[in-house]
Short mmCIF file of C-alpha atoms in Angstrom, two decimals:
data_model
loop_
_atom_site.label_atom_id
_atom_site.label_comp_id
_atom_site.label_asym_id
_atom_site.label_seq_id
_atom_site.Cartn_x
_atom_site.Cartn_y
_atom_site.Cartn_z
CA UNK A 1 75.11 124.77 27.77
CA UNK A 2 75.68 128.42 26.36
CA UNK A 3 79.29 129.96 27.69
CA UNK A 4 78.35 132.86 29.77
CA UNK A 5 78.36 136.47 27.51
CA UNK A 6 79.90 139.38 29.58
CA UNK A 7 77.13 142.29 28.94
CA UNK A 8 78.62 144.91 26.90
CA UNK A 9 80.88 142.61 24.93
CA UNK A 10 78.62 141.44 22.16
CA UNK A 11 79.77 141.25 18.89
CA UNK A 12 77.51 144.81 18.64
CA UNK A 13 79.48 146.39 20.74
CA UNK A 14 82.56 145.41 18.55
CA UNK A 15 80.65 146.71 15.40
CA UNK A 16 79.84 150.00 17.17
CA UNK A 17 83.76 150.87 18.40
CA UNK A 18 84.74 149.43 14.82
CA UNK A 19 82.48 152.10 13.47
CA UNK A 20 83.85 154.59 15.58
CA UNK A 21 86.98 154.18 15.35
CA UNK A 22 86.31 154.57 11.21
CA UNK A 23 84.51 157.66 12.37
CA UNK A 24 87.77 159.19 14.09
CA UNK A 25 89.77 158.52 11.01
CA UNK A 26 87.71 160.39 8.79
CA UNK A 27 87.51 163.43 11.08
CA UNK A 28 90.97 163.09 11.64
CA UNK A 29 91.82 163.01 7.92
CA UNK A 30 89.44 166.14 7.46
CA UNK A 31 91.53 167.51 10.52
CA UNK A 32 94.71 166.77 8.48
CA UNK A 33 93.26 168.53 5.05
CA UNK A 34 93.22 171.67 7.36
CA UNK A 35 96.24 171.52 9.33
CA UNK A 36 98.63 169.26 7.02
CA UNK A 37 100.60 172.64 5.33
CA UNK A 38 100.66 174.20 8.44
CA UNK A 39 102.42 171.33 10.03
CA UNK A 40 104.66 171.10 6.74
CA UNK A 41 105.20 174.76 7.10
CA UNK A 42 106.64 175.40 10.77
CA UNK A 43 108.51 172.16 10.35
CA UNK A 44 110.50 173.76 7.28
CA UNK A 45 110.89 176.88 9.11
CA UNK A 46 113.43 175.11 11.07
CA UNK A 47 114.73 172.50 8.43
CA UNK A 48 117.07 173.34 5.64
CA UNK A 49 114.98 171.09 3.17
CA UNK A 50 112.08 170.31 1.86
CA UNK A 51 112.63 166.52 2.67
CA UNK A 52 112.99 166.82 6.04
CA UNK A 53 110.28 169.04 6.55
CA UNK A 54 108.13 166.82 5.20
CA UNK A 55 109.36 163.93 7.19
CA UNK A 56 109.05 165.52 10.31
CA UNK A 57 105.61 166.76 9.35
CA UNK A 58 104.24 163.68 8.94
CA UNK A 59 106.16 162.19 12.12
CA UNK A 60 104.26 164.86 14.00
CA UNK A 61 100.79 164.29 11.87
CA UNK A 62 101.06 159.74 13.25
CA UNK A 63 102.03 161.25 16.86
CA UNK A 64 98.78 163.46 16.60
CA UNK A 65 96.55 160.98 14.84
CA UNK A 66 97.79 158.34 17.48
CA UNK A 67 96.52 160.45 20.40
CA UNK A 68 93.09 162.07 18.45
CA UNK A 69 91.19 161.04 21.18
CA UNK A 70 92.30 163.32 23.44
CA UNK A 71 93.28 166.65 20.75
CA UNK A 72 89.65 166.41 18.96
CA UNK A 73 89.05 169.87 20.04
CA UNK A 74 90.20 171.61 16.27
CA UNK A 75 92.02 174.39 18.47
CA UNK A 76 93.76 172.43 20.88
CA UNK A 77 94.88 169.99 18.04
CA UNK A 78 96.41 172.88 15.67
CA UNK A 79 98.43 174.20 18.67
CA UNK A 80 99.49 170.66 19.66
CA UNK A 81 100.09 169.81 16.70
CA UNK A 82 102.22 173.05 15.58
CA UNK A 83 104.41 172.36 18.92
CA UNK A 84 105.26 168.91 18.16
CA UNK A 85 106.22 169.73 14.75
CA UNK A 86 108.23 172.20 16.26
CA UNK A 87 110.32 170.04 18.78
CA UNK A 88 110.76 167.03 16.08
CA UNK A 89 112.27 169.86 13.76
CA UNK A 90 114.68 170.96 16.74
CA UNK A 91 115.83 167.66 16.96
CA UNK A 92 116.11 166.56 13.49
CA UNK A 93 117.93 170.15 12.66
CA UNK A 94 120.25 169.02 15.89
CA UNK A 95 121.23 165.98 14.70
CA UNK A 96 121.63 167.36 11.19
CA UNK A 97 124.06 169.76 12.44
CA UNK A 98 125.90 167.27 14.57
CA UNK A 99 126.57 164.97 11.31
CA UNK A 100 127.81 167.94 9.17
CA UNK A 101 129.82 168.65 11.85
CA UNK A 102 131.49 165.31 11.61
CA UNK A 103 131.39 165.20 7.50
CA UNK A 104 133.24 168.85 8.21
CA UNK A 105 136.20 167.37 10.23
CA UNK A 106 136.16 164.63 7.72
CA UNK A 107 136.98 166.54 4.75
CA UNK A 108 139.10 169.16 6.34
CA UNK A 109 141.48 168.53 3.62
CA UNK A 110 139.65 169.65 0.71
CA UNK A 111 140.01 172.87 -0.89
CA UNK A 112 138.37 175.68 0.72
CA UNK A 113 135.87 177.30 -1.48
CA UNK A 114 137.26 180.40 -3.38
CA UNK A 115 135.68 183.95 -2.63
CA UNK A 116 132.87 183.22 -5.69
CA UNK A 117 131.48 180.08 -3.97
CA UNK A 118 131.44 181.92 -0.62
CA UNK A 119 129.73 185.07 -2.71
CA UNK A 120 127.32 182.88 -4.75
CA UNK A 121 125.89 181.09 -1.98
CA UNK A 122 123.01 182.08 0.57
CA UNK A 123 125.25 184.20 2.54
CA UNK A 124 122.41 185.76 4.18
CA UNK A 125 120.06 183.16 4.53
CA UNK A 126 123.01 181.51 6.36
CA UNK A 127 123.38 183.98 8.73
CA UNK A 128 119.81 184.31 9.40
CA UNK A 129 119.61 180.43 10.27
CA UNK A 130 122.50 180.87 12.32
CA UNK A 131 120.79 183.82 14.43
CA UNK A 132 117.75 182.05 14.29
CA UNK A 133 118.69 179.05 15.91
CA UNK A 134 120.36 181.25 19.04
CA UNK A 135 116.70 182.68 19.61
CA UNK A 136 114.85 181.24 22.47
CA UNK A 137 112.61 178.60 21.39
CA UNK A 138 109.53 180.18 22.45
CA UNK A 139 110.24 183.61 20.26
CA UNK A 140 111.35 181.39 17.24
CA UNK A 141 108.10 179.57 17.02
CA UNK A 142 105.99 182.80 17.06
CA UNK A 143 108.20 183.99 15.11
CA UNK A 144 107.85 181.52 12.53
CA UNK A 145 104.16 181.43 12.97
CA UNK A 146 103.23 185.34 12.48
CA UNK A 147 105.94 184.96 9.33
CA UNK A 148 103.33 182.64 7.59
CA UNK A 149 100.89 184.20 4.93
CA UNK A 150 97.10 185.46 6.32
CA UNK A 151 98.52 184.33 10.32
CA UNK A 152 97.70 187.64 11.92
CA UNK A 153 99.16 188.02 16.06
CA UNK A 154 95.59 187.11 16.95
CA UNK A 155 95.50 183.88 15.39
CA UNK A 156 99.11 182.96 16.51
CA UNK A 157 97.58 183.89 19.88
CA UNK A 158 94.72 181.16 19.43
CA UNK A 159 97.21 178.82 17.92
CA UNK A 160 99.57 178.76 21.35
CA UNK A 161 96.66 179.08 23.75
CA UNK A 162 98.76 182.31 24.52
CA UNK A 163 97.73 186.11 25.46
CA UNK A 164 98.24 188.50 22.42
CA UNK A 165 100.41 190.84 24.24
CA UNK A 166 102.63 187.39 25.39
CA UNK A 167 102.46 186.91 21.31
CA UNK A 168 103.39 190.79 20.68
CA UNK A 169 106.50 190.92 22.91
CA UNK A 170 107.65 187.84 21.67
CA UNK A 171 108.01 188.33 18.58
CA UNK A 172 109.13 192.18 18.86
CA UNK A 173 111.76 190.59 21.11
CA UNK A 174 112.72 188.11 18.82
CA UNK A 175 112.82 190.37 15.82
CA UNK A 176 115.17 192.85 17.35
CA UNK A 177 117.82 190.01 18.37
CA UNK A 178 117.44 188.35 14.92
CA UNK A 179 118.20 191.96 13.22
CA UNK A 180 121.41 192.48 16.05
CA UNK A 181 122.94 189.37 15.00
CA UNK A 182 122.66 190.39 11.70
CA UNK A 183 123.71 193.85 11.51
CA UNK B 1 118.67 216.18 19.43
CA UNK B 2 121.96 214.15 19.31
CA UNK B 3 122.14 211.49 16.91
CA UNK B 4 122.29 208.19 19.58
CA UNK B 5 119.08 209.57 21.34
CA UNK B 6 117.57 208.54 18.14
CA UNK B 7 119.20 205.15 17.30
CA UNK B 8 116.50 203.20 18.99
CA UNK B 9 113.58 204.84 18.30
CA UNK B 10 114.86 204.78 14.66
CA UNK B 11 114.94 200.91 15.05
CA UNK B 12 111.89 200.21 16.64
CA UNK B 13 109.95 202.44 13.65
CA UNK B 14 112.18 200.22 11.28
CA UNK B 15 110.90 197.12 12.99
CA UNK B 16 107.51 198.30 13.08
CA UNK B 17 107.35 199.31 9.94
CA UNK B 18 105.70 202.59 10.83
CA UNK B 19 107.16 206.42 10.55
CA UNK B 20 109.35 207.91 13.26
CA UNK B 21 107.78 209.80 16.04
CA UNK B 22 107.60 213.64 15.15
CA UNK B 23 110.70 214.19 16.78
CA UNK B 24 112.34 212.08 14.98
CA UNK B 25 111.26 212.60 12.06
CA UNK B 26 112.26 216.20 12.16
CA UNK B 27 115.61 214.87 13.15
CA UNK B 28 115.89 212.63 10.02
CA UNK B 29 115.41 215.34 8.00
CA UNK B 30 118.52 217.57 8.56
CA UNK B 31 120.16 214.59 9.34
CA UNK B 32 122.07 212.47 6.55
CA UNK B 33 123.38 209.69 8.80
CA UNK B 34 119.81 208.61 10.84
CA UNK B 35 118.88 208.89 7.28
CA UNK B 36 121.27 206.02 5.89
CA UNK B 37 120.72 204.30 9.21
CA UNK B 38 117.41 204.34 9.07
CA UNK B 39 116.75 202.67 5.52
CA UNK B 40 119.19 200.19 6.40
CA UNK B 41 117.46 199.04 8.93
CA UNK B 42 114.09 199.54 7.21
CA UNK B 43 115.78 197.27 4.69
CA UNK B 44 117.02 194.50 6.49
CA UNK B 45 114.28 193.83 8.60
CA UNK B 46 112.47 193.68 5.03
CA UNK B 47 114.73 191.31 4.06
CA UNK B 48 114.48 188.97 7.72
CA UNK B 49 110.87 189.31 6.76
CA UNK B 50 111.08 188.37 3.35
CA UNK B 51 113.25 185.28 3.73
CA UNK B 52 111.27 184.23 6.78
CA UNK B 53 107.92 184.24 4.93
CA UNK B 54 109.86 182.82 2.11
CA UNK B 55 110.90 179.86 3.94
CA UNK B 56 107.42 178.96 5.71
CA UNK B 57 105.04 179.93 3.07
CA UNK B 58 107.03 177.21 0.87
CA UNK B 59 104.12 174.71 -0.19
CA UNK B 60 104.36 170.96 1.04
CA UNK B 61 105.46 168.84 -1.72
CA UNK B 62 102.89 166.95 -3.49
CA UNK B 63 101.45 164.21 -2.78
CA UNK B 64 102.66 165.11 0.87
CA UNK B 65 98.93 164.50 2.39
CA UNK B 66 98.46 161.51 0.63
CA UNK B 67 101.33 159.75 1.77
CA UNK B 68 100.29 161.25 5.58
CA UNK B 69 97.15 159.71 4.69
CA UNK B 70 98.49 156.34 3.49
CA UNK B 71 100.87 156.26 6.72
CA UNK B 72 97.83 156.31 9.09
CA UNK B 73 96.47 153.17 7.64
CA UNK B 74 99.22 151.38 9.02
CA UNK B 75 98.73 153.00 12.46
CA UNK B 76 96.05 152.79 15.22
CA UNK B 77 94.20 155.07 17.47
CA UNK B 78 95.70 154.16 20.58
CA UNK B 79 95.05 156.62 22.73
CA UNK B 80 95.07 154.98 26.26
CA UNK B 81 98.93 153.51 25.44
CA UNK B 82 100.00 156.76 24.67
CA UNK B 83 101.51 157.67 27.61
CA UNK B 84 104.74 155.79 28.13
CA UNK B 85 104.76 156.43 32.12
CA UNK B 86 101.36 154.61 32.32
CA UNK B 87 102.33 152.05 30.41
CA UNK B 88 105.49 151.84 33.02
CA UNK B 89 103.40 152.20 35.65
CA UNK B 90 101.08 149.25 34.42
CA UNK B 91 104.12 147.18 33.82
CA UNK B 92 105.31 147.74 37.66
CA UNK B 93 101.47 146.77 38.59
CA UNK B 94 101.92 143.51 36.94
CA UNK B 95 104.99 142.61 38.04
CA UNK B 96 104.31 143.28 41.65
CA UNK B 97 101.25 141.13 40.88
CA UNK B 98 103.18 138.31 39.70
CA UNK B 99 105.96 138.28 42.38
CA UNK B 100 103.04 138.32 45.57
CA UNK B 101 100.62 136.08 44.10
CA UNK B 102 102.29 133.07 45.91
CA UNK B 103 102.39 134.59 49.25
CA UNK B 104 98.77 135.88 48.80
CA UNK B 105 97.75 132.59 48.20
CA UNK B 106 99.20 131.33 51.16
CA UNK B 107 97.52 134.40 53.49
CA UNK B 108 94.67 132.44 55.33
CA UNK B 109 92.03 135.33 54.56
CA UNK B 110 91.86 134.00 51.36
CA UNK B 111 89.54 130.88 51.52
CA UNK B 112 88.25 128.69 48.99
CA UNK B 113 84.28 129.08 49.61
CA UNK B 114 81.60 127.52 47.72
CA UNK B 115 79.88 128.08 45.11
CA UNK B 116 77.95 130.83 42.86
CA UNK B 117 76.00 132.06 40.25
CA UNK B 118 72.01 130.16 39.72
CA UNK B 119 71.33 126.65 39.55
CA UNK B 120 74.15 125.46 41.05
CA UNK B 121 74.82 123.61 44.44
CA UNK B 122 75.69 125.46 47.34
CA UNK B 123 78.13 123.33 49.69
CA UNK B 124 77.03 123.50 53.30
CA UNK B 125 80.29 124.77 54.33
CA UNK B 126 79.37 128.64 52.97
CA UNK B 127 78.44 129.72 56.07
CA UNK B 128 81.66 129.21 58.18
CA UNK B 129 83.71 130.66 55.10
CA UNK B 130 81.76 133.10 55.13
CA UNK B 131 82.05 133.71 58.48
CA UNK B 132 86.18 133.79 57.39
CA UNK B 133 85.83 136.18 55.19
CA UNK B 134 84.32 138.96 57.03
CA UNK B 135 87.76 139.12 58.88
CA UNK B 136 89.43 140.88 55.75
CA UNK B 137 89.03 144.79 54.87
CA UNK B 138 89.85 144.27 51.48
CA UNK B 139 87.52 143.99 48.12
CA UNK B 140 87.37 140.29 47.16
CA UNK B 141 86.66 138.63 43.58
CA UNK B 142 84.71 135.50 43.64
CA UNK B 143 84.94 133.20 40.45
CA UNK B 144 82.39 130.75 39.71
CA UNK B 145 84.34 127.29 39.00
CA UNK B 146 82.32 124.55 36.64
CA UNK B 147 82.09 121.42 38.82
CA UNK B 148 82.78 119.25 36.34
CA UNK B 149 85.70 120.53 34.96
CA UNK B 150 88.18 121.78 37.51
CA UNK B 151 88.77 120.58 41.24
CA UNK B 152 91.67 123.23 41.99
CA UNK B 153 90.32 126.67 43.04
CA UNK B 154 93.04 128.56 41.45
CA UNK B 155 92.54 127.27 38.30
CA UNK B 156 89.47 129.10 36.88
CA UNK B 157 90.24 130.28 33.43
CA UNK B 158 89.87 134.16 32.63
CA UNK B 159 86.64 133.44 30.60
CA UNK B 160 84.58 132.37 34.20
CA UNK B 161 82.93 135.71 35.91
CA UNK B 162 84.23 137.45 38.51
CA UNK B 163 82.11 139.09 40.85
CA UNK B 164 83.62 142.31 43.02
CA UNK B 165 82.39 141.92 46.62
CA UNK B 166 83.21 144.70 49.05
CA UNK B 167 84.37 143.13 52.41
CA UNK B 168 80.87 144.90 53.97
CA UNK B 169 78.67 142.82 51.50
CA UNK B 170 80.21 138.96 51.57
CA UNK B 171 77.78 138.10 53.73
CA UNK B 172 75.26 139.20 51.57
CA UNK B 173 76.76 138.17 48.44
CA UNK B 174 77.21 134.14 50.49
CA UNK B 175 73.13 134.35 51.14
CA UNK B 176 72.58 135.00 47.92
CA UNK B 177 74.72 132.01 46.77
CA UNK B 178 72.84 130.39 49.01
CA UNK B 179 69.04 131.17 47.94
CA UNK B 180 70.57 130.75 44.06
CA UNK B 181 71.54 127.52 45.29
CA UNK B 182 68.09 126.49 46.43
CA UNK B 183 66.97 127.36 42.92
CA UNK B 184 64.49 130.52 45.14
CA UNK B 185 62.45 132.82 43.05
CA UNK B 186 63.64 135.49 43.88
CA UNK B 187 67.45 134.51 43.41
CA UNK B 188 66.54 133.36 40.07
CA UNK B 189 64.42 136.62 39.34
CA UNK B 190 68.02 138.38 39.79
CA UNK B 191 69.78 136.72 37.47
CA UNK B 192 67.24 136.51 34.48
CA UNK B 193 66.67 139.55 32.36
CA UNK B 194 63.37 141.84 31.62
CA UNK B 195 61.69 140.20 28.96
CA UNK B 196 61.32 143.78 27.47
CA UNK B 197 65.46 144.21 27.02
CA UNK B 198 67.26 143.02 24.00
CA UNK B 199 70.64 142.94 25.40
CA UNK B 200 71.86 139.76 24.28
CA UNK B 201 73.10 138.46 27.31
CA UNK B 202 73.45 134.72 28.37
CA UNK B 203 71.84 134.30 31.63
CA UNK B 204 71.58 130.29 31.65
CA UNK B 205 73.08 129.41 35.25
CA UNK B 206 76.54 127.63 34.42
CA UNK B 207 77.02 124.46 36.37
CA UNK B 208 78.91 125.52 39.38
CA UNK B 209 80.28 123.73 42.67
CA UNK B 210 82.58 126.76 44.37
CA UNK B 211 83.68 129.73 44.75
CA UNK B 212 86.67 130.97 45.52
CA UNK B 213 87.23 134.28 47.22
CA UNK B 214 90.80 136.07 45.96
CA UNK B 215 92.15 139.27 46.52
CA UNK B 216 91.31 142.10 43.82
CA UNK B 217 93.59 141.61 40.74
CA UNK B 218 92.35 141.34 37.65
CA UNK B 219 89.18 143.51 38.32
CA UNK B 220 90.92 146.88 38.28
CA UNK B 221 92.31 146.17 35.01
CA UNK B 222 89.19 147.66 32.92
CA UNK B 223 88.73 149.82 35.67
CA UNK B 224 91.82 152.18 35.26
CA UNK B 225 91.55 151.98 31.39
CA UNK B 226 88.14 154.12 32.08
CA UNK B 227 90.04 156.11 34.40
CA UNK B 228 93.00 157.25 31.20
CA UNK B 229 90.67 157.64 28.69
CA UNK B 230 88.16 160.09 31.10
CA UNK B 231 90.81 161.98 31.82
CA UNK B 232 91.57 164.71 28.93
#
């Protein structure tokens, strides 16, 4: 006797989600080949290094590929996909700051670098991350975004599902408290 | 005009990027300190804006979106797991399920009936079960058992079909069992498929002696998958 075959089940049916779920790969590989830099991009807005951009980048890219079913929409992915870049950045650029914090009080007794090593380094890049990171987190990421070559206010708009004059305050707010923490 | 009147309007035309207002402007011109203030703020947001773009115009390192690439090939579109609170949720469910199953088996709405699916016998007691049955609101599964293999009703294997009967058509669902039973036309009509469809589906009648009527448990399962996945 034949075991009973539950319809829809057939070894068709497998072949057909197998093929679909090749299908989703390539789009979301295609999807990827647009929005890959951009990922890499805010993610090193907020990181130090080129490393950990990229490691947060593509942290962000398996969290987005993982739930493609739902962000197919090429809009809604780039904005969910810029966000969660954003918020693994935070944290990685947290926990970065926490360990040189200890490393810090580790080597308190080392010699303190003379007034060349303070004047050759970034001194103003280092202020700038510092006022950076006291922005609200909603001003920082359009601020980072309009920063980025060819993003014009409208796009940075589309990105965030936001209203351009939400986008335009934003980042005149954030601009001005950037520039008094830096005066 | 007094010099502070001017200080913001000089920094929001620095920001901007754009001249002064005429006022302003006339201002700036007998005026050597807006003057110096001015292009130092002209030049510092410059540089905020030049070390911003700097920073996230930088170019991914290569090879960056092959090695994304590569990493997805060891992952898995698995969308419907995504959400950690379902998953929870689901967990709970099961649980629950788990810890009740013994008392649900001892509730006596739920009543080992006879029989199912086609050519199978009907026992004569389907009637009065039946009859049981009607007393409980609640969705029941009936799972064919094969006669020859198991005598216990509770130990049908996942791979036997379940049938979902709403409590308002068991009596239905027992006449049918019984007209399948009696090998009728029309019950066997039911069962078989058009001859014009190519969905390969097995519709030989299993060899069958009961049914037993549970409480809803493992039908939902498929059921709420549909529900995550239609819900974006």
């Amino acid at each position: 006797m034949q075991e009973f075959t539950w319809p829809g089940r057939t070894a068709e049916t497998e072949l057909v989600l197998d093929l679909e779920k090749a299908g989703l790969k390539r789009e979301f590989e295609q999807r990827l080949e647009e929005c890959g830099t951009l990922a890499f991009r805010v993610a090193r807005g907020v990181l130090r290094n080129a490393a950990d951009a990229e490691d947060v980048a593509q942290e962000a890219v398996l969290r987005a590929y993982r739930r493609f079913t739902r962000l197919r929409d090429p809009s809604r992915f780039r904005g969910w996909l810029v966000r969660i870049t954003f918020r693994l950045a935070l944290d990685q650029a947290r926990s970065a700051r926490r360990r040189e914090h200890r490393e810090t009080l580790w080597a308190m007794n080392t010699p303190r670098p003379t007034a060349e090593d303070i004047a050759a380094s970034n001194e103003f890049g280092r202020r700038l991350e510092q006022a950076m990171e006291s922005l609200p987190k909603k001003s920082r990421l359009v601020l980072l975004l309009a920063s980025m070559d060819g993003h014009s206010l409208e796009e940075v708009a589309e990105v965030l599902q936001l209203p351009l004059g939400t986008v335009k305050s934003r980042l005149h707010s954030a601009r001005k408290q950037l520039a008094e923490k830096l005066r | 005009m007094r010099c502070e009147e001017n200080v913001h309007l000089l920094i929001d035309a620095a920001m901007l990027g754009e001249p002064p207002e005429s006022s302003v402007a006339e201002h700036l011109r007998h005026c050597q300190q807006c003057q110096a203030r001015f292009q130092r703020e002209e030049k510092l947001f410059a540089a905020i804006d030049d070390a911003l773009r700097a920073r996230v115009s930088e170019r991914p390192p290569s090879g960056f979106l092959v090695r994304a690439s590569a990493r997805l090939s060891e992952e898995s579109i698995t969308d419907s797991g995504a959400n950690p609170a379902w998953a929870a949720a689901a967990v709970l469910v099961l649980a629950l399920l788990a810890l009740t199953r013994p008392w649900i088996a001892s509730q006596p709405t739920i009543v080992a009936v006879t029989q199912v699916a086609s050519a199978a016998r009907v026992q004569q007691d389907i009637s009065s079960t039946t009859s049981a049955r009607d007393t409980n609101k609640e969705p029941v599964v009936a799972r064919a058992r094969k006669s020859n293999n198991h005598s216990d009703a509770r130990s049908a294997t996942p791979q036997e079909p379940e049938v979902l009967v709403p409590p308002d058509e068991q009596k239905a669902f027992a006449q049918f069992v019984e007209r399948v039973a009696g090998q009728d036309a029309m019950a066997a009509a039911v069962v078989s498929h058009a001859p014009n469809k190519t969905i390969p589906t097995n519709t030989a009648l299993p060899q069958v002696s009961s049914v037993d009527v549970a409480q809803l448990e493992r039908a939902d399962r498929d059921d709420s998958m549909d529900e995550i996945d239609g819900s974006e």
